[in-house]
């Protein structure tokens, strides 16, 4: 019998070993770490990538059809500078992160400028860039380029705005009933907010955060002399703050009531743009401006 030819062991990548594009158990992660260490390799970077993709279910764009790709872009106007951040998903799946691979690229363009968006962290979690413009309401397109085709998503940003009333920090009590805020924005644009909190409870305990948790102050839009104003009902605000407080510790169902809060509000006026019909219908492009306001809330007043 002829001896079998000698073969060198094939290198095993973490991605192929575990099928990175699917779910991975913690046991599998441990096995890969042991395997790489036994082979004299350092598991650190590979394991970080694998663990990250366990949470987000990473996929490569070149393996997906065009109509399954969902770009999600936000363009934040700060003066004359447009800061752009774009992500790529798969259809309506919020937990899937699609990384640009092959010849697929993101570009941002105006009528006179075009830049390629760059991978901000090397993992495909976001693609960023910035452009300087002169128009008050600039139009911008986010282009997904693949296989020689341009898939264009466009939006026109609103004008810059500021909090016109009330001017300066606001003291707000529960018994006040409501707070009216004039952002000076034009009708036809939408409004939302992200807010940071530093709060104390009646029992002396405290909590902070908010913006990182995507906390938003409850509000409604009210027409005042033909202009849109923001109305914050204090009863709704108090309820919202207490619900957020309780959500921070689900093991304590009888959380002490919120007593005071320092609230840093980022009001955002935005417009949603149009997306390419060739891409997933779940694609989005948003142009926004922001302005800040400080509110000191006291439930005792």
PDB file of C-alpha atoms in Angstrom:
ATOM      1  CA  UNK A   1       0.000   0.000   0.000  1.00  0.00           C
ATOM      2  CA  UNK A   2       1.362   3.423  -0.932  1.00  0.00           C
ATOM      3  CA  UNK A   3       1.790   5.787   1.958  1.00  0.00           C
ATOM      4  CA  UNK A   4      -0.585   8.749   1.942  1.00  0.00           C
ATOM      5  CA  UNK A   5       1.056  12.019   0.901  1.00  0.00           C
ATOM      6  CA  UNK A   6       1.935  14.337   3.756  1.00  0.00           C
ATOM      7  CA  UNK A   7      -0.335  17.351   4.074  1.00  0.00           C
ATOM      8  CA  UNK A   8      -0.008  20.512   6.059  1.00  0.00           C
ATOM      9  CA  UNK A   9      -2.805  21.343   8.445  1.00  0.00           C
ATOM     10  CA  UNK A  10      -5.213  23.925   6.992  1.00  0.00           C
ATOM     11  CA  UNK A  11      -5.406  27.210   8.876  1.00  0.00           C
ATOM     12  CA  UNK A  12      -8.796  27.625  10.473  1.00  0.00           C
ATOM     13  CA  UNK A  13     -10.337  31.067  10.682  1.00  0.00           C
ATOM     14  CA  UNK A  14     -12.724  31.887  13.474  1.00  0.00           C
ATOM     15  CA  UNK A  15     -15.360  32.967  10.989  1.00  0.00           C
ATOM     16  CA  UNK A  16     -15.371  29.742   8.989  1.00  0.00           C
ATOM     17  CA  UNK A  17     -15.031  27.575  12.067  1.00  0.00           C
ATOM     18  CA  UNK A  18     -18.089  28.997  13.722  1.00  0.00           C
ATOM     19  CA  UNK A  19     -20.135  30.207  10.811  1.00  0.00           C
ATOM     20  CA  UNK A  20     -19.863  33.839  11.846  1.00  0.00           C
ATOM     21  CA  UNK A  21     -22.983  34.862  10.036  1.00  0.00           C
ATOM     22  CA  UNK A  22     -25.191  32.797  12.324  1.00  0.00           C
ATOM     23  CA  UNK A  23     -25.723  32.433  16.045  1.00  0.00           C
ATOM     24  CA  UNK A  24     -22.786  31.406  18.245  1.00  0.00           C
ATOM     25  CA  UNK A  25     -22.915  30.099  21.767  1.00  0.00           C
ATOM     26  CA  UNK A  26     -20.614  31.152  24.584  1.00  0.00           C
ATOM     27  CA  UNK A  27     -19.371  27.553  24.680  1.00  0.00           C
ATOM     28  CA  UNK A  28     -18.329  27.879  21.039  1.00  0.00           C
ATOM     29  CA  UNK A  29     -16.489  31.096  21.832  1.00  0.00           C
ATOM     30  CA  UNK A  30     -14.593  29.314  24.579  1.00  0.00           C
ATOM     31  CA  UNK A  31     -13.702  26.480  22.245  1.00  0.00           C
ATOM     32  CA  UNK A  32     -12.329  28.861  19.634  1.00  0.00           C
ATOM     33  CA  UNK A  33     -10.250  30.683  22.252  1.00  0.00           C
ATOM     34  CA  UNK A  34      -8.759  27.346  23.371  1.00  0.00           C
ATOM     35  CA  UNK A  35      -8.177  26.247  19.795  1.00  0.00           C
ATOM     36  CA  UNK A  36      -6.327  29.430  18.848  1.00  0.00           C
ATOM     37  CA  UNK A  37      -4.251  29.397  22.029  1.00  0.00           C
ATOM     38  CA  UNK A  38      -3.271  25.759  21.459  1.00  0.00           C
ATOM     39  CA  UNK A  39      -2.061  26.684  17.983  1.00  0.00           C
ATOM     40  CA  UNK A  40       0.110  29.440  19.358  1.00  0.00           C
ATOM     41  CA  UNK A  41      -2.203  32.248  18.264  1.00  0.00           C
ATOM     42  CA  UNK A  42      -3.711  35.120  20.197  1.00  0.00           C
ATOM     43  CA  UNK A  43      -7.491  34.809  20.389  1.00  0.00           C
ATOM     44  CA  UNK A  44      -8.123  38.399  21.407  1.00  0.00           C
ATOM     45  CA  UNK A  45      -9.008  40.206  18.177  1.00  0.00           C
ATOM     46  CA  UNK A  46     -10.767  37.220  16.611  1.00  0.00           C
ATOM     47  CA  UNK A  47     -12.876  36.592  19.707  1.00  0.00           C
ATOM     48  CA  UNK A  48     -13.839  40.257  19.986  1.00  0.00           C
ATOM     49  CA  UNK A  49     -15.055  40.165  16.378  1.00  0.00           C
ATOM     50  CA  UNK A  50     -16.953  36.935  16.897  1.00  0.00           C
ATOM     51  CA  UNK A  51     -18.563  38.133  20.125  1.00  0.00           C
ATOM     52  CA  UNK A  52     -19.576  41.391  18.448  1.00  0.00           C
ATOM     53  CA  UNK A  53     -21.222  39.468  15.626  1.00  0.00           C
ATOM     54  CA  UNK A  54     -23.026  37.180  18.079  1.00  0.00           C
ATOM     55  CA  UNK A  55     -24.942  40.252  19.192  1.00  0.00           C
ATOM     56  CA  UNK A  56     -25.496  41.809  15.789  1.00  0.00           C
ATOM     57  CA  UNK A  57     -25.487  38.875  13.347  1.00  0.00           C
ATOM     58  CA  UNK A  58     -22.909  40.195  10.856  1.00  0.00           C
ATOM     59  CA  UNK A  59     -23.330  39.645   7.138  1.00  0.00           C
ATOM     60  CA  UNK A  60     -21.352  40.660   4.066  1.00  0.00           C
ATOM     61  CA  UNK A  61     -23.120  42.924   1.581  1.00  0.00           C
ATOM     62  CA  UNK A  62     -21.810  41.138  -1.515  1.00  0.00           C
ATOM     63  CA  UNK A  63     -23.665  37.974  -0.444  1.00  0.00           C
ATOM     64  CA  UNK A  64     -27.070  39.705  -0.344  1.00  0.00           C
ATOM     65  CA  UNK A  65     -29.367  40.817  -3.144  1.00  0.00           C
ATOM     66  CA  UNK A  66     -29.763  44.560  -3.663  1.00  0.00           C
ATOM     67  CA  UNK A  67     -33.433  44.584  -2.648  1.00  0.00           C
ATOM     68  CA  UNK A  68     -32.496  43.028   0.712  1.00  0.00           C
ATOM     69  CA  UNK A  69     -30.146  45.895   1.635  1.00  0.00           C
ATOM     70  CA  UNK A  70     -31.483  48.599   3.980  1.00  0.00           C
ATOM     71  CA  UNK A  71     -29.312  51.707   4.271  1.00  0.00           C
ATOM     72  CA  UNK A  72     -30.085  53.878   7.299  1.00  0.00           C
ATOM     73  CA  UNK A  73     -28.494  57.316   7.122  1.00  0.00           C
ATOM     74  CA  UNK A  74     -28.641  60.353   9.406  1.00  0.00           C
ATOM     75  CA  UNK A  75     -27.282  63.716   8.260  1.00  0.00           C
ATOM     76  CA  UNK A  76     -26.838  66.182  11.137  1.00  0.00           C
ATOM     77  CA  UNK A  77     -26.421  69.809  10.131  1.00  0.00           C
ATOM     78  CA  UNK A  78     -24.215  71.874  12.447  1.00  0.00           C
ATOM     79  CA  UNK A  79     -23.913  75.341  10.946  1.00  0.00           C
ATOM     80  CA  UNK A  80     -22.526  74.868   7.441  1.00  0.00           C
ATOM     81  CA  UNK A  81     -21.121  71.413   8.187  1.00  0.00           C
ATOM     82  CA  UNK A  82     -23.073  68.241   7.427  1.00  0.00           C
ATOM     83  CA  UNK A  83     -21.987  65.264   9.539  1.00  0.00           C
ATOM     84  CA  UNK A  84     -23.054  62.002   7.939  1.00  0.00           C
ATOM     85  CA  UNK A  85     -23.475  58.583   9.496  1.00  0.00           C
ATOM     86  CA  UNK A  86     -24.783  55.604   7.524  1.00  0.00           C
ATOM     87  CA  UNK A  87     -25.394  51.995   8.457  1.00  0.00           C
ATOM     88  CA  UNK A  88     -26.421  49.027   6.356  1.00  0.00           C
ATOM     89  CA  UNK A  89     -28.972  46.454   7.456  1.00  0.00           C
ATOM     90  CA  UNK A  90     -30.903  43.569   5.964  1.00  0.00           C
ATOM     91  CA  UNK A  91     -34.569  44.271   5.221  1.00  0.00           C
ATOM     92  CA  UNK A  92     -36.455  44.971   8.478  1.00  0.00           C
ATOM     93  CA  UNK A  93     -34.092  42.986  10.701  1.00  0.00           C
ATOM     94  CA  UNK A  94     -32.782  45.470  13.288  1.00  0.00           C
ATOM     95  CA  UNK A  95     -30.302  42.976  14.756  1.00  0.00           C
ATOM     96  CA  UNK A  96     -28.425  42.275  11.529  1.00  0.00           C
ATOM     97  CA  UNK A  97     -25.396  44.397  10.686  1.00  0.00           C
ATOM     98  CA  UNK A  98     -24.324  44.281   7.059  1.00  0.00           C
ATOM     99  CA  UNK A  99     -20.718  45.184   6.284  1.00  0.00           C
ATOM    100  CA  UNK A 100     -19.737  46.617   2.922  1.00  0.00           C
ATOM    101  CA  UNK A 101     -17.638  44.023   1.128  1.00  0.00           C
ATOM    102  CA  UNK A 102     -16.449  43.399  -2.407  1.00  0.00           C
ATOM    103  CA  UNK A 103     -16.876  46.518  -4.547  1.00  0.00           C
ATOM    104  CA  UNK A 104     -19.842  47.860  -2.546  1.00  0.00           C
ATOM    105  CA  UNK A 105     -19.332  51.447  -1.341  1.00  0.00           C
ATOM    106  CA  UNK A 106     -21.202  54.310   0.376  1.00  0.00           C
ATOM    107  CA  UNK A 107     -20.880  57.852  -0.989  1.00  0.00           C
ATOM    108  CA  UNK A 108     -22.349  61.187   0.094  1.00  0.00           C
ATOM    109  CA  UNK A 109     -22.896  63.842  -2.536  1.00  0.00           C
ATOM    110  CA  UNK A 110     -24.325  67.290  -3.165  1.00  0.00           C
ATOM    111  CA  UNK A 111     -24.668  68.972  -6.554  1.00  0.00           C
ATOM    112  CA  UNK A 112     -20.964  69.903  -6.438  1.00  0.00           C
ATOM    113  CA  UNK A 113     -19.246  67.519  -4.008  1.00  0.00           C
ATOM    114  CA  UNK A 114     -18.870  63.763  -3.588  1.00  0.00           C
ATOM    115  CA  UNK A 115     -17.007  61.856  -0.869  1.00  0.00           C
ATOM    116  CA  UNK A 116     -16.729  58.197   0.050  1.00  0.00           C
ATOM    117  CA  UNK A 117     -17.963  57.379   3.553  1.00  0.00           C
ATOM    118  CA  UNK A 118     -15.382  55.558   5.649  1.00  0.00           C
ATOM    119  CA  UNK A 119     -15.805  52.642   8.036  1.00  0.00           C
ATOM    120  CA  UNK A 120     -15.624  54.375  11.428  1.00  0.00           C
ATOM    121  CA  UNK A 121     -14.488  51.391  13.514  1.00  0.00           C
ATOM    122  CA  UNK A 122     -13.271  48.800  11.040  1.00  0.00           C
ATOM    123  CA  UNK A 123     -16.269  46.586  11.829  1.00  0.00           C
ATOM    124  CA  UNK A 124     -18.851  48.058   9.485  1.00  0.00           C
ATOM    125  CA  UNK A 125     -21.036  49.382  12.297  1.00  0.00           C
ATOM    126  CA  UNK A 126     -21.199  52.836  10.701  1.00  0.00           C
ATOM    127  CA  UNK A 127     -19.780  54.726   7.731  1.00  0.00           C
ATOM    128  CA  UNK A 128     -19.100  58.408   8.309  1.00  0.00           C
ATOM    129  CA  UNK A 129     -17.965  61.611   6.643  1.00  0.00           C
ATOM    130  CA  UNK A 130     -18.617  65.351   6.530  1.00  0.00           C
ATOM    131  CA  UNK A 131     -19.227  68.034   3.920  1.00  0.00           C
ATOM    132  CA  UNK A 132     -19.246  71.835   4.116  1.00  0.00           C
ATOM    133  CA  UNK A 133     -22.154  73.558   2.365  1.00  0.00           C
ATOM    134  CA  UNK A 134     -23.476  77.095   2.013  1.00  0.00           C
ATOM    135  CA  UNK A 135     -27.224  76.568   1.486  1.00  0.00           C
ATOM    136  CA  UNK A 136     -29.635  77.149   4.403  1.00  0.00           C
ATOM    137  CA  UNK A 137     -31.560  74.020   3.457  1.00  0.00           C
ATOM    138  CA  UNK A 138     -28.973  71.822   1.746  1.00  0.00           C
ATOM    139  CA  UNK A 139     -29.901  68.721  -0.197  1.00  0.00           C
ATOM    140  CA  UNK A 140     -27.744  65.632   0.142  1.00  0.00           C
ATOM    141  CA  UNK A 141     -27.743  62.157  -1.368  1.00  0.00           C
ATOM    142  CA  UNK A 142     -26.449  58.954   0.180  1.00  0.00           C
ATOM    143  CA  UNK A 143     -25.422  56.639  -2.649  1.00  0.00           C
ATOM    144  CA  UNK A 144     -24.916  52.902  -2.349  1.00  0.00           C
ATOM    145  CA  UNK A 145     -22.695  51.936  -5.263  1.00  0.00           C
ATOM    146  CA  UNK A 146     -22.562  48.276  -6.238  1.00  0.00           C
ATOM    147  CA  UNK A 147     -22.006  46.324  -9.429  1.00  0.00           C
ATOM    148  CA  UNK A 148     -21.771  49.510 -11.505  1.00  0.00           C
ATOM    149  CA  UNK A 149     -25.134  50.836 -10.315  1.00  0.00           C
ATOM    150  CA  UNK A 150     -25.931  53.889  -8.160  1.00  0.00           C
ATOM    151  CA  UNK A 151     -28.738  53.495  -5.616  1.00  0.00           C
ATOM    152  CA  UNK A 152     -29.590  57.030  -4.506  1.00  0.00           C
ATOM    153  CA  UNK A 153     -31.296  58.107  -1.257  1.00  0.00           C
ATOM    154  CA  UNK A 154     -31.883  61.856  -0.908  1.00  0.00           C
ATOM    155  CA  UNK A 155     -33.018  64.356   1.712  1.00  0.00           C
ATOM    156  CA  UNK A 156     -33.248  68.135   2.163  1.00  0.00           C
ATOM    157  CA  UNK A 157     -32.291  69.354   5.622  1.00  0.00           C
ATOM    158  CA  UNK A 158     -34.351  71.922   7.526  1.00  0.00           C
ATOM    159  CA  UNK A 159     -32.938  75.348   8.363  1.00  0.00           C
ATOM    160  CA  UNK A 160     -30.914  75.870  11.515  1.00  0.00           C
ATOM    161  CA  UNK A 161     -33.080  76.785  14.514  1.00  0.00           C
ATOM    162  CA  UNK A 162     -32.822  77.713  18.174  1.00  0.00           C
ATOM    163  CA  UNK A 163     -35.066  77.710  21.210  1.00  0.00           C
ATOM    164  CA  UNK A 164     -36.799  81.095  20.905  1.00  0.00           C
ATOM    165  CA  UNK A 165     -38.924  80.782  24.050  1.00  0.00           C
ATOM    166  CA  UNK A 166     -38.460  80.386  26.901  1.00  0.00           C
ATOM    167  CA  UNK A 167     -34.915  81.785  26.732  1.00  0.00           C
ATOM    168  CA  UNK A 168     -32.364  80.266  29.100  1.00  0.00           C
ATOM    169  CA  UNK A 169     -32.732  77.535  31.741  1.00  0.00           C
ATOM    170  CA  UNK A 170     -36.285  76.678  32.801  1.00  0.00           C
ATOM    171  CA  UNK A 171     -37.581  75.904  36.302  1.00  0.00           C
ATOM    172  CA  UNK A 172     -40.601  73.624  35.994  1.00  0.00           C
ATOM    173  CA  UNK A 173     -42.868  72.280  38.742  1.00  0.00           C
ATOM    174  CA  UNK A 174     -45.462  69.531  38.558  1.00  0.00           C
ATOM    175  CA  UNK A 175     -48.261  71.962  39.477  1.00  0.00           C
ATOM    176  CA  UNK A 176     -47.278  74.315  36.637  1.00  0.00           C
ATOM    177  CA  UNK A 177     -49.343  72.157  34.310  1.00  0.00           C
ATOM    178  CA  UNK A 178     -47.470  72.686  31.071  1.00  0.00           C
ATOM    179  CA  UNK A 179     -44.392  74.175  29.433  1.00  0.00           C
ATOM    180  CA  UNK A 180     -44.678  75.801  26.009  1.00  0.00           C
ATOM    181  CA  UNK A 181     -41.526  75.818  23.876  1.00  0.00           C
ATOM    182  CA  UNK A 182     -41.062  77.760  20.644  1.00  0.00           C
ATOM    183  CA  UNK A 183     -38.392  76.183  18.452  1.00  0.00           C
ATOM    184  CA  UNK A 184     -38.989  78.589  15.598  1.00  0.00           C
ATOM    185  CA  UNK A 185     -39.145  75.734  13.117  1.00  0.00           C
ATOM    186  CA  UNK A 186     -41.285  75.795  10.011  1.00  0.00           C
ATOM    187  CA  UNK A 187     -44.409  73.723   9.540  1.00  0.00           C
ATOM    188  CA  UNK A 188     -43.749  70.564   7.548  1.00  0.00           C
ATOM    189  CA  UNK A 189     -40.739  69.485   9.583  1.00  0.00           C
ATOM    190  CA  UNK A 190     -40.986  66.921  12.372  1.00  0.00           C
ATOM    191  CA  UNK A 191     -39.715  67.234  15.951  1.00  0.00           C
ATOM    192  CA  UNK A 192     -38.309  64.775  18.478  1.00  0.00           C
ATOM    193  CA  UNK A 193     -35.766  64.888  21.288  1.00  0.00           C
ATOM    194  CA  UNK A 194     -33.152  62.957  23.210  1.00  0.00           C
ATOM    195  CA  UNK A 195     -32.651  63.971  26.835  1.00  0.00           C
ATOM    196  CA  UNK A 196     -30.018  63.385  29.512  1.00  0.00           C
ATOM    197  CA  UNK A 197     -31.184  63.091  33.131  1.00  0.00           C
ATOM    198  CA  UNK A 198     -29.725  63.630  36.608  1.00  0.00           C
ATOM    199  CA  UNK A 199     -32.512  62.835  39.041  1.00  0.00           C
ATOM    200  CA  UNK A 200     -33.153  62.272  42.745  1.00  0.00           C
ATOM    201  CA  UNK A 201     -35.940  60.213  44.276  1.00  0.00           C
ATOM    202  CA  UNK A 202     -37.997  60.938  47.386  1.00  0.00           C
ATOM    203  CA  UNK A 203     -35.999  58.373  49.408  1.00  0.00           C
ATOM    204  CA  UNK A 204     -32.719  60.163  48.619  1.00  0.00           C
ATOM    205  CA  UNK A 205     -31.514  57.723  45.950  1.00  0.00           C
ATOM    206  CA  UNK A 206     -30.538  59.000  42.531  1.00  0.00           C
ATOM    207  CA  UNK A 207     -30.069  57.967  38.917  1.00  0.00           C
ATOM    208  CA  UNK A 208     -28.646  59.473  35.752  1.00  0.00           C
ATOM    209  CA  UNK A 209     -28.427  58.734  32.055  1.00  0.00           C
ATOM    210  CA  UNK A 210     -31.294  59.007  29.652  1.00  0.00           C
ATOM    211  CA  UNK A 211     -29.815  59.945  26.288  1.00  0.00           C
ATOM    212  CA  UNK A 212     -27.791  56.743  26.080  1.00  0.00           C
ATOM    213  CA  UNK A 213     -31.044  54.885  26.820  1.00  0.00           C
ATOM    214  CA  UNK A 214     -32.805  56.815  24.034  1.00  0.00           C
ATOM    215  CA  UNK A 215     -34.976  58.580  26.605  1.00  0.00           C
ATOM    216  CA  UNK A 216     -37.274  61.268  25.159  1.00  0.00           C
ATOM    217  CA  UNK A 217     -39.435  63.833  26.943  1.00  0.00           C
ATOM    218  CA  UNK A 218     -43.129  63.360  26.158  1.00  0.00           C
ATOM    219  CA  UNK A 219     -44.616  66.277  24.222  1.00  0.00           C
ATOM    220  CA  UNK A 220     -47.238  67.302  21.687  1.00  0.00           C
ATOM    221  CA  UNK A 221     -47.216  69.913  18.918  1.00  0.00           C
ATOM    222  CA  UNK A 222     -49.711  72.739  19.414  1.00  0.00           C
ATOM    223  CA  UNK A 223     -50.587  75.495  16.965  1.00  0.00           C
ATOM    224  CA  UNK A 224     -50.064  78.967  18.460  1.00  0.00           C
ATOM    225  CA  UNK A 225     -51.026  81.884  16.215  1.00  0.00           C
ATOM    226  CA  UNK A 226     -50.275  79.827  13.131  1.00  0.00           C
ATOM    227  CA  UNK A 227     -46.891  78.550  14.340  1.00  0.00           C
ATOM    228  CA  UNK A 228     -46.048  75.097  15.709  1.00  0.00           C
ATOM    229  CA  UNK A 229     -45.015  75.085  19.399  1.00  0.00           C
ATOM    230  CA  UNK A 230     -43.970  72.182  21.610  1.00  0.00           C
ATOM    231  CA  UNK A 231     -46.146  71.582  24.678  1.00  0.00           C
ATOM    232  CA  UNK A 232     -44.863  69.488  27.590  1.00  0.00           C
ATOM    233  CA  UNK A 233     -47.627  68.473  29.988  1.00  0.00           C
ATOM    234  CA  UNK A 234     -46.109  68.196  33.463  1.00  0.00           C
ATOM    235  CA  UNK A 235     -48.366  65.279  34.456  1.00  0.00           C
ATOM    236  CA  UNK A 236     -47.122  63.342  31.405  1.00  0.00           C
ATOM    237  CA  UNK A 237     -43.531  64.323  32.181  1.00  0.00           C
ATOM    238  CA  UNK A 238     -43.826  63.171  35.798  1.00  0.00           C
ATOM    239  CA  UNK A 239     -45.314  59.835  34.725  1.00  0.00           C
ATOM    240  CA  UNK A 240     -42.598  59.348  32.093  1.00  0.00           C
ATOM    241  CA  UNK A 241     -39.761  60.105  34.519  1.00  0.00           C
ATOM    242  CA  UNK A 242     -41.147  57.661  37.090  1.00  0.00           C
ATOM    243  CA  UNK A 243     -41.597  54.948  34.470  1.00  0.00           C
ATOM    244  CA  UNK A 244     -38.001  55.443  33.347  1.00  0.00           C
ATOM    245  CA  UNK A 245     -36.823  55.371  36.958  1.00  0.00           C
ATOM    246  CA  UNK A 246     -38.649  52.083  37.603  1.00  0.00           C
ATOM    247  CA  UNK A 247     -37.268  50.530  34.408  1.00  0.00           C
ATOM    248  CA  UNK A 248     -33.722  50.946  35.714  1.00  0.00           C
ATOM    249  CA  UNK A 249     -34.345  48.391  38.476  1.00  0.00           C
ATOM    250  CA  UNK A 250     -36.971  45.805  37.579  1.00  0.00           C
ATOM    251  CA  UNK A 251     -36.249  43.960  40.842  1.00  0.00           C
ATOM    252  CA  UNK A 252     -37.688  46.846  42.869  1.00  0.00           C
ATOM    253  CA  UNK A 253     -41.354  47.158  41.871  1.00  0.00           C
ATOM    254  CA  UNK A 254     -42.019  49.880  44.473  1.00  0.00           C
ATOM    255  CA  UNK A 255     -39.377  52.376  43.374  1.00  0.00           C
ATOM    256  CA  UNK A 256     -39.496  55.643  45.280  1.00  0.00           C
ATOM    257  CA  UNK A 257     -41.101  58.510  43.291  1.00  0.00           C
ATOM    258  CA  UNK A 258     -38.912  60.921  41.336  1.00  0.00           C
ATOM    259  CA  UNK A 259     -38.532  64.212  43.180  1.00  0.00           C
ATOM    260  CA  UNK A 260     -36.183  66.388  41.105  1.00  0.00           C
ATOM    261  CA  UNK A 261     -34.483  66.147  37.728  1.00  0.00           C
ATOM    262  CA  UNK A 262     -31.936  68.182  35.831  1.00  0.00           C
ATOM    263  CA  UNK A 263     -32.856  67.584  32.200  1.00  0.00           C
ATOM    264  CA  UNK A 264     -30.586  68.432  29.256  1.00  0.00           C
ATOM    265  CA  UNK A 265     -32.798  68.325  26.179  1.00  0.00           C
ATOM    266  CA  UNK A 266     -31.558  68.041  22.620  1.00  0.00           C
ATOM    267  CA  UNK A 267     -34.495  69.140  20.462  1.00  0.00           C
ATOM    268  CA  UNK A 268     -34.214  67.826  16.914  1.00  0.00           C
ATOM    269  CA  UNK A 269     -36.066  69.157  13.885  1.00  0.00           C
ATOM    270  CA  UNK A 270     -35.852  66.714  11.004  1.00  0.00           C
ATOM    271  CA  UNK A 271     -37.107  65.633   7.608  1.00  0.00           C
ATOM    272  CA  UNK A 272     -37.264  62.133   6.183  1.00  0.00           C
ATOM    273  CA  UNK A 273     -36.059  61.766   2.629  1.00  0.00           C
ATOM    274  CA  UNK A 274     -36.724  59.460  -0.307  1.00  0.00           C
ATOM    275  CA  UNK A 275     -34.998  56.111  -0.774  1.00  0.00           C
ATOM    276  CA  UNK A 276     -34.119  54.127  -3.892  1.00  0.00           C
ATOM    277  CA  UNK A 277     -36.886  51.791  -5.068  1.00  0.00           C
ATOM    278  CA  UNK A 278     -34.211  49.215  -5.909  1.00  0.00           C
ATOM    279  CA  UNK A 279     -33.292  48.845  -2.212  1.00  0.00           C
ATOM    280  CA  UNK A 280     -35.301  47.370   0.645  1.00  0.00           C
ATOM    281  CA  UNK A 281     -38.430  49.369   1.441  1.00  0.00           C
ATOM    282  CA  UNK A 282     -37.171  49.539   5.026  1.00  0.00           C
ATOM    283  CA  UNK A 283     -34.343  51.917   4.041  1.00  0.00           C
ATOM    284  CA  UNK A 284     -34.329  55.387   5.653  1.00  0.00           C
ATOM    285  CA  UNK A 285     -32.514  58.691   5.221  1.00  0.00           C
ATOM    286  CA  UNK A 286     -32.994  61.540   7.690  1.00  0.00           C
ATOM    287  CA  UNK A 287     -31.730  65.135   7.718  1.00  0.00           C
ATOM    288  CA  UNK A 288     -31.788  66.975  11.042  1.00  0.00           C
ATOM    289  CA  UNK A 289     -30.741  70.025  13.029  1.00  0.00           C
ATOM    290  CA  UNK A 290     -30.536  70.249  16.819  1.00  0.00           C
ATOM    291  CA  UNK A 291     -30.748  72.828  19.606  1.00  0.00           C
ATOM    292  CA  UNK A 292     -30.303  72.463  23.365  1.00  0.00           C
ATOM    293  CA  UNK A 293     -32.460  73.407  26.355  1.00  0.00           C
ATOM    294  CA  UNK A 294     -32.007  72.947  30.135  1.00  0.00           C
ATOM    295  CA  UNK A 295     -34.964  72.154  32.381  1.00  0.00           C
ATOM    296  CA  UNK A 296     -34.915  71.865  36.201  1.00  0.00           C
ATOM    297  CA  UNK A 297     -37.940  69.801  37.202  1.00  0.00           C
ATOM    298  CA  UNK A 298     -39.306  69.595  40.770  1.00  0.00           C
ATOM    299  CA  UNK A 299     -42.286  67.338  41.523  1.00  0.00           C
ATOM    300  CA  UNK A 300     -42.864  69.129  44.851  1.00  0.00           C
ATOM    301  CA  UNK A 301     -43.716  72.466  43.221  1.00  0.00           C
TER     302      UNK A 301
END
